[in-house]
Structures are given as C-alpha cells and as structure tokens.
Amino acid sequence: MAVVSKSKTAIWTFDDFLVEKGFLTKEEMSKARAESAMTHRNLFDYLINEKYLTEEQLTQARGLFFNLPYVDLRSKTVKKEVINITSKDNISTYKFVPFEFDNNVLKVALADPTDLAALEALEFLAQKNKYKIELYITSYSSFQSVFRRSGNITKEVSAALKEVEQEKEKKKTKVAAEPEETEQKIVDEAPISKIVDVIIRHAVEGRASDIHIEPSEEDLRVRYRIDGILHSSLILPKTVHAAIISRIKILSNLKIDEQRLPQDGRFHVGLEDKSIDFRVSTFPTVVGEKIVLRILDKSTGAPSLSELGLSGKRLAIVEESIRRPYGMFLVTGPTGSGKSTTLYSVLSMLNKPGVNIVTLEDPVEYFIDGVNQAQIRPEIGLSFASGLRSILRQDPNIIMVGEIRDKETAELAVNSALTGHLVFSTLHTNSAVGAIPRLIDMGIEPFLLTASVNLLAAQRLVRKVCEKCKTEQEATPSIVQIVKQELAGIPEEELKGIDKKNLKVFVGRGCPVCNNTGFRGRIGIYEVLPVTKPIQILISQRSLESAILEQAIKEGMILMRQDGIIKALSGLTTVEEVVRATKEGD
C-alpha cells in the first residue's frame, strides 16, 4: 500500500507548503490564519469559502504534499462490484472509496490521507484479500458524488417499509385489551424516522433546492427540485403518508392534529460537514396534506456577484451603485429567479464592522454574521411597513426589505432612500424597466422615484451545461436565427471572442456527474438599468415604458435574453435554456 511521505511534513506544515509552492502568498495565508482563528473556522474550509482556492485546487495541493496522485471521481463510472469490495459503512466512516480493480491491484481514493483509522482499515482489507492497494486523493465533493451514486434511495426506503409492515403485523397480534399506541410513538418509530432521514439526505446530496411530498388517492410521491426542474424520486404506499407528515411536523414544531389549515415552520439538521436549515410548508389537499421542504444550506455562504453571472459592464454598474452612500437598488423577477440570493451577495460585500445593516425578510433564508436580520410576522402586526418604521429608529446605514408589496412599504422605502440610507429590495415585474410603472401604480410620485432610485435590475436563472460532459456542436438553423436576431442589438464590445460567422453552441452529453441530464448548477442572466439623467427626465414626464426602454438600449443596456445568448455562445448554458427562462417576457 502507498505510504505517506514523512520527509516533507518534517520540513513544512501544509500551510507553509501552500505558500512555498505559490498556491497562496504569505500575506494571504497570514490573513486567512488570523480570520479563520477569529471566527473559529477550519483554515481549509475558510480558504474555500472565501474563494482563495477551489476545493479541487486545495485537494490537488494536498496530493502534492502527501505524494498522492489526484483523481476526480465525478467523471468516472465506478462499477458496483468494485465499490462493493468493502462495506458501505466503511466507505461512510473512513471516507475512502475503491474505484478500480485490475490484476489484483485495487485503486482507492481517500478524502483525508491523515486519517490513520482509514489507513489501518485499508491495510486490513489488503491483508485479508491479498490485494495490492494504490492510494489516490480525491476531494470531499468528489467522494460524496460516488457515495451518493452507490446508495439507492428506493433500496434504502424499501428496507424501512419492510420494517413498517413487520411492526404492523406485530400490532395485529396484540390482545384487544392492550391500550393503543399514541400517534407520537408511532411517528417516532425507527422505520418512519429512517424514511424521512433518507429522503432528506438524498435531497441534500443531490443538490435539491426543494422536497415535495405529495399524496394521491393511491400512493405518496416524493419529488426533488434540482436546478429549477422537478424530478420524481420515489413512490411510497399511502399507508405511511400520515406518519411521514407527522414526523416532519414534529421536527418543525407544528401542530400534528391540525390538518385543515396550512402551517409554516422550520428545523435544522447537521449532515456530515454541512449545516442545513429546512423551511417547511404544509398545505391541505382533498386527498391529504402536501408538504414542501425548502433546503437552505447555511454552510455554503453567499456567492459573489461574478459567480452569480454578472460580468463586464453590468457587474461594474452594480458595484458602483452599491457603493453609493444612499439611494435604492431594486431587483425584479418572478418567484424563484434568484433575487434574494443576489441581495444576500450584495449585503455580504457591504458587511463591514463600521456599517449597521438591518434586514426585514419573509422569511430569513440565510443567516449572515454581523447583519441584523428580522422576519415579518403579520399575525402579530409585524409587516414590512411596520417593521420598516422600526428599522429607521435603529440607526441603520443599509436596509434590506424582502419585497415591496404595497403602497405603504413603497413610500417608506423611498423615504428611507431619500433620507440618507442605502435601501435594497425586490419587486415582482418581468423586466427592469417594468419596475417604474409598477411603483407609480403603487402611488409613488415620479419625481420621488428619480430622486431615490439608483439602479434597477431584472434576472432569471438558467441551467449551466455540465462541465464534465460539455461538447461543442454547430448551431441548427432555428438556433442560428434566434441568436442572430439577438446579436444584432448587442454592442460589439460585449461580443469579444464570439465568431458571428461561425456560431458554435454547447450541450451536455449526460454523465454520472450531472445524473445524465447534461446540466449541473444554475447561473443568472441579467439586465441592469442605471437611472441616468435622461432616464430621470423620461420618468418625470411619465413616459411610456417602451420609451424608457428605448433610451436605456441607446445607453448600452443589454437585455436579459441578450445576456443569456452571450452566455450560451460562451458555453455556460444553452440557447434553449435562455429561451425557456425569458419567454414570459416576450
């Protein structure tokens, strides 16, 4: 079996190695050590979360340090007979996975080469089976990908369902005089808890944003929303519906016996190294209660604006706008278009010790250290409007209001921006320009809008082409027609690197990394409208939306679909995805 080199560790720590080999500068390492210690975070987690290094770069560096070859398992198809050489418990406990076996040589990928217990377990495996073992290093995400694929949600749940049936058979044998078990005891039984745990775990490992548990007259369906698309995952017998719903209600501190009215709650679980919040919503249907769990991964942190999809001139405009001392920045789009994530990214950028940031949300989706976050509770009188009045007495520099829904909230937000505060909020409109007539319809005078609004942005989310199976292909005639139509209105400086005469598009062939969908992850497409002097004049004159849009385009504004086409031609997404995401604005 491969032996970890000791000579290097005698000279350097891994921290020093990162500096010596140029992965980080001395200043970056010094800052990372200090800030990770101050915030009680693991140094390597800090380096990844703060974007000093990607997880794969850090893993490759560890491979060099420990003299182990690096392997990315996400692009490999690992045969079941190979992974089954050791037990799933061993794989889960020691974070190693066999991925190739040939000529009595077993290749094993380790997530942590410093885990002595894992090395001892592999030594035992080698001696027991007379194998030669070659060690490789892989990232934790890569390990999780294979571990998830090796599991089978149907198989795991089937085992739990068998236990449920066995429990029912036992209860049938009870004498009639014996008192019945309470509902609390039933839902706390191991099989039901295991089913719920498996559903949750597979959703998190599969990068789902939501879990839908939906009853029908015959059965119970579980679906996961991944990259914005719902995927059927599991069909359960209707007999476990009540127990599963009750189990989730108990976790969420909801009333088990209230099945006629919708309820909202939340709970928290720790999975491996992740801290996950679940926002729970129940809804009574004619065939029983439906439940949706929104998954909020607190351990990931807010992405940067460039990671969200803003780039070039649009990114520069946003960064300039949010650095102003006062004014309003509104993000528009339908539900699920990523508006809140954009605002969280902005707040994370502005979150400094000398700034007081206060938010009012419905609900709080991510917690940001150093930001004072509150959740509205209309049932006790804490609305966006009443909460905003109170925030103004909290000496804020920056205010974030989850959504402007009514005239009162709009008036207070505008007044806050006019009195020296930087205000961020969202609106439900299809375009950036559409925010102007919406606010005027709410009763805001045009002259107040021109004095308070700095920037309007609209966005949608599109699925990203999987990097592992991405392939280039020539565009079809119909795609060429769509692309050329949009390119005609885009300034040349935005099209650097794009050959308009020989258009190429990219698709994902499908692979284990993306579950054979061809897509993995999502990215935003944006249109950004700074409220310039000419735009202010048009607003003051109550000009038509089309006139304001025409002026914005003259000033160089790129529309959402155009931004999407640029991203498609750059290989980030597909033209079909862009059309799907923007068709409601046609």
mmCIF file of C-alpha atoms in Angstrom, residues 369-577:
data_model
loop_
_atom_site.group_PDB
_atom_site.id
_atom_site.type_symbol
_atom_site.label_atom_id
_atom_site.label_comp_id
_atom_site.label_asym_id
_atom_site.label_seq_id
_atom_site.Cartn_x
_atom_site.Cartn_y
_atom_site.Cartn_z
ATOM 1 C CA ASP A 369 -22.875 37.119 10.673
ATOM 2 C CA GLY A 370 -22.845 40.815 11.521
ATOM 3 C CA VAL A 371 -26.174 41.587 9.824
ATOM 4 C CA ASN A 372 -29.279 42.253 11.937
ATOM 5 C CA GLN A 373 -31.961 40.119 10.302
ATOM 6 C CA ALA A 374 -35.657 40.082 11.195
ATOM 7 C CA GLN A 375 -38.611 38.117 9.855
ATOM 8 C CA ILE A 376 -42.059 39.610 9.332
ATOM 9 C CA ARG A 377 -44.955 38.169 11.353
ATOM 10 C CA PRO A 378 -48.209 39.644 10.017
ATOM 11 C CA GLU A 379 -50.281 37.647 12.518
ATOM 12 C CA ILE A 380 -48.911 39.799 15.360
ATOM 13 C CA GLY A 381 -48.696 43.036 13.378
ATOM 14 C CA LEU A 382 -45.063 42.901 12.208
ATOM 15 C CA SER A 383 -45.447 43.651 8.492
ATOM 16 C CA PHE A 384 -42.916 45.051 6.032
ATOM 17 C CA ALA A 385 -44.356 48.533 6.597
ATOM 18 C CA SER A 386 -44.467 48.446 10.421
ATOM 19 C CA GLY A 387 -41.078 46.756 10.592
ATOM 20 C CA LEU A 388 -39.525 49.334 8.279
ATOM 21 C CA ARG A 389 -40.735 52.149 10.551
ATOM 22 C CA SER A 390 -38.983 50.483 13.481
ATOM 23 C CA ILE A 391 -35.797 49.871 11.484
ATOM 24 C CA LEU A 392 -35.488 53.612 10.826
ATOM 25 C CA ARG A 393 -35.159 54.093 14.610
ATOM 26 C CA GLN A 394 -32.303 51.548 14.716
ATOM 27 C CA ASP A 395 -29.686 53.923 13.233
ATOM 28 C CA PRO A 396 -29.180 51.857 10.056
ATOM 29 C CA ASN A 397 -26.736 52.594 7.250
ATOM 30 C CA ILE A 398 -28.124 49.906 4.955
ATOM 31 C CA ILE A 399 -31.662 48.497 4.863
ATOM 32 C CA MET A 400 -32.869 45.415 3.024
ATOM 33 C CA VAL A 401 -36.625 44.904 2.671
ATOM 34 C CA GLY A 402 -37.504 41.450 1.335
ATOM 35 C CA GLU A 403 -40.203 42.687 -1.025
ATOM 36 C CA ILE A 404 -42.170 45.840 -1.817
ATOM 37 C CA ARG A 405 -45.765 44.616 -1.938
ATOM 38 C CA ASP A 406 -47.914 47.666 -1.208
ATOM 39 C CA LYS A 407 -48.077 51.455 -1.281
ATOM 40 C CA GLU A 408 -47.147 51.924 2.374
ATOM 41 C CA THR A 409 -43.974 49.832 2.120
ATOM 42 C CA ALA A 410 -43.037 51.541 -1.157
ATOM 43 C CA GLU A 411 -43.456 55.014 0.377
ATOM 44 C CA LEU A 412 -41.369 54.105 3.428
ATOM 45 C CA ALA A 413 -38.621 52.553 1.281
ATOM 46 C CA VAL A 414 -38.446 55.631 -0.963
ATOM 47 C CA ASN A 415 -38.423 57.942 2.065
ATOM 48 C CA SER A 416 -35.602 55.901 3.623
ATOM 49 C CA ALA A 417 -33.530 56.232 0.447
ATOM 50 C CA LEU A 418 -34.168 59.995 0.369
ATOM 51 C CA THR A 419 -33.069 60.460 3.989
ATOM 52 C CA GLY A 420 -29.565 59.059 3.652
ATOM 53 C CA HIS A 421 -29.978 55.288 3.715
ATOM 54 C CA LEU A 422 -28.949 52.685 1.157
ATOM 55 C CA VAL A 423 -32.054 50.570 0.515
ATOM 56 C CA PHE A 424 -32.273 47.191 -1.228
ATOM 57 C CA SER A 425 -35.498 45.405 -2.127
ATOM 58 C CA THR A 426 -37.287 43.274 -4.725
ATOM 59 C CA LEU A 427 -40.343 43.626 -6.946
ATOM 60 C CA HIS A 428 -42.332 41.121 -8.991
ATOM 61 C CA THR A 429 -42.039 42.522 -12.514
ATOM 62 C CA ASN A 430 -40.863 40.881 -15.735
ATOM 63 C CA SER A 431 -38.214 43.463 -16.623
ATOM 64 C CA ALA A 432 -36.046 46.156 -15.068
ATOM 65 C CA VAL A 433 -37.986 48.931 -16.815
ATOM 66 C CA GLY A 434 -41.253 47.397 -15.592
ATOM 67 C CA ALA A 435 -40.390 48.400 -12.013
ATOM 68 C CA ILE A 436 -41.025 52.060 -12.835
ATOM 69 C CA PRO A 437 -44.730 51.851 -13.837
ATOM 70 C CA ARG A 438 -45.274 49.329 -11.009
ATOM 71 C CA LEU A 439 -44.058 51.818 -8.385
ATOM 72 C CA ILE A 440 -46.035 54.654 -9.989
ATOM 73 C CA ASP A 441 -49.142 52.422 -9.920
ATOM 74 C CA MET A 442 -48.500 51.942 -6.186
ATOM 75 C CA GLY A 443 -48.801 55.700 -5.756
ATOM 76 C CA ILE A 444 -45.172 56.836 -5.767
ATOM 77 C CA GLU A 445 -44.764 60.199 -7.498
ATOM 78 C CA PRO A 446 -42.334 60.163 -10.455
ATOM 79 C CA PHE A 447 -40.210 62.995 -9.001
ATOM 80 C CA LEU A 448 -39.634 60.881 -5.869
ATOM 81 C CA LEU A 449 -38.522 57.919 -7.984
ATOM 82 C CA THR A 450 -35.975 59.982 -9.903
ATOM 83 C CA ALA A 451 -34.529 61.280 -6.633
ATOM 84 C CA SER A 452 -34.350 57.925 -4.842
ATOM 85 C CA VAL A 453 -33.755 55.040 -7.280
ATOM 86 C CA ASN A 454 -30.121 54.455 -8.296
ATOM 87 C CA LEU A 455 -30.401 51.154 -10.119
ATOM 88 C CA LEU A 456 -32.948 48.639 -11.416
ATOM 89 C CA ALA A 457 -32.044 45.062 -12.321
ATOM 90 C CA ALA A 458 -34.030 42.091 -13.598
ATOM 91 C CA GLN A 459 -32.918 38.486 -13.622
ATOM 92 C CA ARG A 460 -33.742 34.852 -14.365
ATOM 93 C CA LEU A 461 -31.907 31.609 -13.645
ATOM 94 C CA VAL A 462 -30.795 29.202 -16.377
ATOM 95 C CA ARG A 463 -29.231 25.770 -16.017
ATOM 96 C CA LYS A 464 -25.490 25.518 -16.658
ATOM 97 C CA VAL A 465 -24.085 22.995 -19.101
ATOM 98 C CA CYS A 466 -22.251 20.247 -17.191
ATOM 99 C CA GLU A 467 -18.504 20.910 -17.412
ATOM 100 C CA LYS A 468 -17.641 17.210 -17.306
ATOM 101 C CA CYS A 469 -19.620 16.210 -20.405
ATOM 102 C CA LYS A 470 -19.805 19.520 -22.299
ATOM 103 C CA THR A 471 -19.307 19.227 -26.030
ATOM 104 C CA GLU A 472 -19.279 21.786 -28.842
ATOM 105 C CA GLN A 473 -21.591 21.485 -31.810
ATOM 106 C CA GLU A 474 -22.755 23.541 -34.752
ATOM 107 C CA ALA A 475 -25.932 25.516 -34.246
ATOM 108 C CA THR A 476 -29.085 24.377 -36.059
ATOM 109 C CA PRO A 477 -30.777 26.822 -38.475
ATOM 110 C CA SER A 478 -33.531 27.648 -35.951
ATOM 111 C CA ILE A 479 -30.962 28.377 -33.224
ATOM 112 C CA VAL A 480 -28.901 30.480 -35.652
ATOM 113 C CA GLN A 481 -31.995 32.560 -36.412
ATOM 114 C CA ILE A 482 -32.674 33.215 -32.710
ATOM 115 C CA VAL A 483 -29.022 34.016 -31.994
ATOM 116 C CA LYS A 484 -28.555 36.389 -34.939
ATOM 117 C CA GLN A 485 -31.746 38.237 -34.055
ATOM 118 C CA GLU A 486 -30.434 38.907 -30.534
ATOM 119 C CA LEU A 487 -26.829 39.601 -31.567
ATOM 120 C CA ALA A 488 -27.996 42.391 -33.855
ATOM 121 C CA GLY A 489 -28.860 44.545 -30.847
ATOM 122 C CA ILE A 490 -25.725 43.860 -28.785
ATOM 123 C CA PRO A 491 -22.798 46.325 -28.839
ATOM 124 C CA GLU A 492 -19.623 44.867 -30.393
ATOM 125 C CA GLU A 493 -17.587 45.312 -27.193
ATOM 126 C CA GLU A 494 -19.875 42.779 -25.485
ATOM 127 C CA LEU A 495 -19.148 40.142 -28.143
ATOM 128 C CA LYS A 496 -15.395 39.738 -27.743
ATOM 129 C CA GLY A 497 -14.326 36.178 -28.516
ATOM 130 C CA ILE A 498 -17.571 35.296 -30.338
ATOM 131 C CA ASP A 499 -17.324 34.434 -34.047
ATOM 132 C CA LYS A 500 -20.634 35.628 -35.506
ATOM 133 C CA LYS A 501 -19.883 33.996 -38.873
ATOM 134 C CA ASN A 502 -19.258 30.542 -37.414
ATOM 135 C CA LEU A 503 -21.640 30.185 -34.492
ATOM 136 C CA LYS A 504 -20.930 27.356 -32.056
ATOM 137 C CA VAL A 505 -23.146 26.213 -29.230
ATOM 138 C CA PHE A 506 -22.520 23.777 -26.388
ATOM 139 C CA VAL A 507 -24.526 20.909 -24.927
ATOM 140 C CA GLY A 508 -24.010 18.346 -22.182
ATOM 141 C CA ARG A 509 -23.988 14.738 -23.381
ATOM 142 C CA GLY A 510 -25.010 13.445 -19.944
ATOM 143 C CA CYS A 511 -22.720 11.754 -17.420
ATOM 144 C CA PRO A 512 -22.740 10.492 -13.807
ATOM 145 C CA VAL A 513 -21.766 13.947 -12.521
ATOM 146 C CA CYS A 514 -24.992 15.538 -13.817
ATOM 147 C CA ASN A 515 -27.168 12.427 -13.421
ATOM 148 C CA ASN A 516 -27.267 12.201 -17.230
ATOM 149 C CA THR A 517 -29.181 15.481 -17.576
ATOM 150 C CA GLY A 518 -26.413 17.433 -19.319
ATOM 151 C CA PHE A 519 -26.836 20.264 -16.791
ATOM 152 C CA ARG A 520 -25.286 20.950 -13.402
ATOM 153 C CA GLY A 521 -25.907 24.113 -11.399
ATOM 154 C CA ARG A 522 -27.545 27.380 -12.430
ATOM 155 C CA ILE A 523 -26.380 30.846 -13.373
ATOM 156 C CA GLY A 524 -28.169 34.177 -13.597
ATOM 157 C CA ILE A 525 -28.931 36.174 -16.728
ATOM 158 C CA TYR A 526 -29.394 39.879 -16.091
ATOM 159 C CA GLU A 527 -30.427 43.246 -17.417
ATOM 160 C CA VAL A 528 -29.160 46.245 -15.466
ATOM 161 C CA LEU A 529 -30.683 49.730 -15.782
ATOM 162 C CA PRO A 530 -28.883 52.654 -14.091
ATOM 163 C CA VAL A 531 -31.220 55.604 -13.592
ATOM 164 C CA THR A 532 -29.263 58.206 -15.576
ATOM 165 C CA LYS A 533 -30.242 61.844 -16.192
ATOM 166 C CA PRO A 534 -32.055 61.082 -19.496
ATOM 167 C CA ILE A 535 -33.931 58.211 -17.804
ATOM 168 C CA GLN A 536 -34.860 60.511 -14.901
ATOM 169 C CA ILE A 537 -36.317 63.045 -17.357
ATOM 170 C CA LEU A 538 -38.440 60.359 -19.035
ATOM 171 C CA ILE A 539 -39.715 59.119 -15.649
ATOM 172 C CA SER A 540 -40.589 62.675 -14.580
ATOM 173 C CA GLN A 541 -42.559 63.105 -17.818
ATOM 174 C CA ARG A 542 -44.452 59.853 -17.111
ATOM 175 C CA SER A 543 -43.196 58.489 -20.432
ATOM 176 C CA LEU A 544 -44.299 55.084 -21.669
ATOM 177 C CA GLU A 545 -42.339 52.024 -20.610
ATOM 178 C CA SER A 546 -41.314 51.484 -24.248
ATOM 179 C CA ALA A 547 -39.785 54.975 -24.436
ATOM 180 C CA ILE A 548 -37.729 54.396 -21.289
ATOM 181 C CA LEU A 549 -36.584 51.023 -22.643
ATOM 182 C CA GLU A 550 -35.569 52.614 -25.954
ATOM 183 C CA GLN A 551 -33.446 55.201 -24.137
ATOM 184 C CA ALA A 552 -31.853 52.522 -21.925
ATOM 185 C CA ILE A 553 -30.867 50.498 -25.008
ATOM 186 C CA LYS A 554 -29.392 53.650 -26.583
ATOM 187 C CA GLU A 555 -27.254 53.983 -23.458
ATOM 188 C CA GLY A 556 -25.976 50.431 -23.928
ATOM 189 C CA MET A 557 -28.258 48.312 -21.750
ATOM 190 C CA ILE A 558 -28.111 44.589 -22.563
ATOM 191 C CA LEU A 559 -31.454 42.803 -22.238
ATOM 192 C CA MET A 560 -31.800 39.560 -20.285
ATOM 193 C CA ARG A 561 -32.213 37.377 -23.346
ATOM 194 C CA GLN A 562 -29.173 39.005 -24.948
ATOM 195 C CA ASP A 563 -27.115 38.368 -21.811
ATOM 196 C CA GLY A 564 -28.302 34.761 -21.941
ATOM 197 C CA ILE A 565 -27.305 34.375 -25.598
ATOM 198 C CA ILE A 566 -23.816 35.698 -24.788
ATOM 199 C CA LYS A 567 -23.545 33.104 -22.006
ATOM 200 C CA ALA A 568 -24.818 30.359 -24.340
ATOM 201 C CA LEU A 569 -22.221 31.202 -27.001
ATOM 202 C CA SER A 570 -19.572 31.200 -24.250
ATOM 203 C CA GLY A 571 -20.510 27.639 -23.285
ATOM 204 C CA LEU A 572 -22.158 28.377 -19.939
ATOM 205 C CA THR A 573 -25.711 27.409 -20.912
ATOM 206 C CA THR A 574 -27.813 26.548 -23.970
ATOM 207 C CA VAL A 575 -29.905 28.757 -26.231
ATOM 208 C CA GLU A 576 -32.945 26.586 -25.439
ATOM 209 C CA GLU A 577 -32.472 27.292 -21.716
#
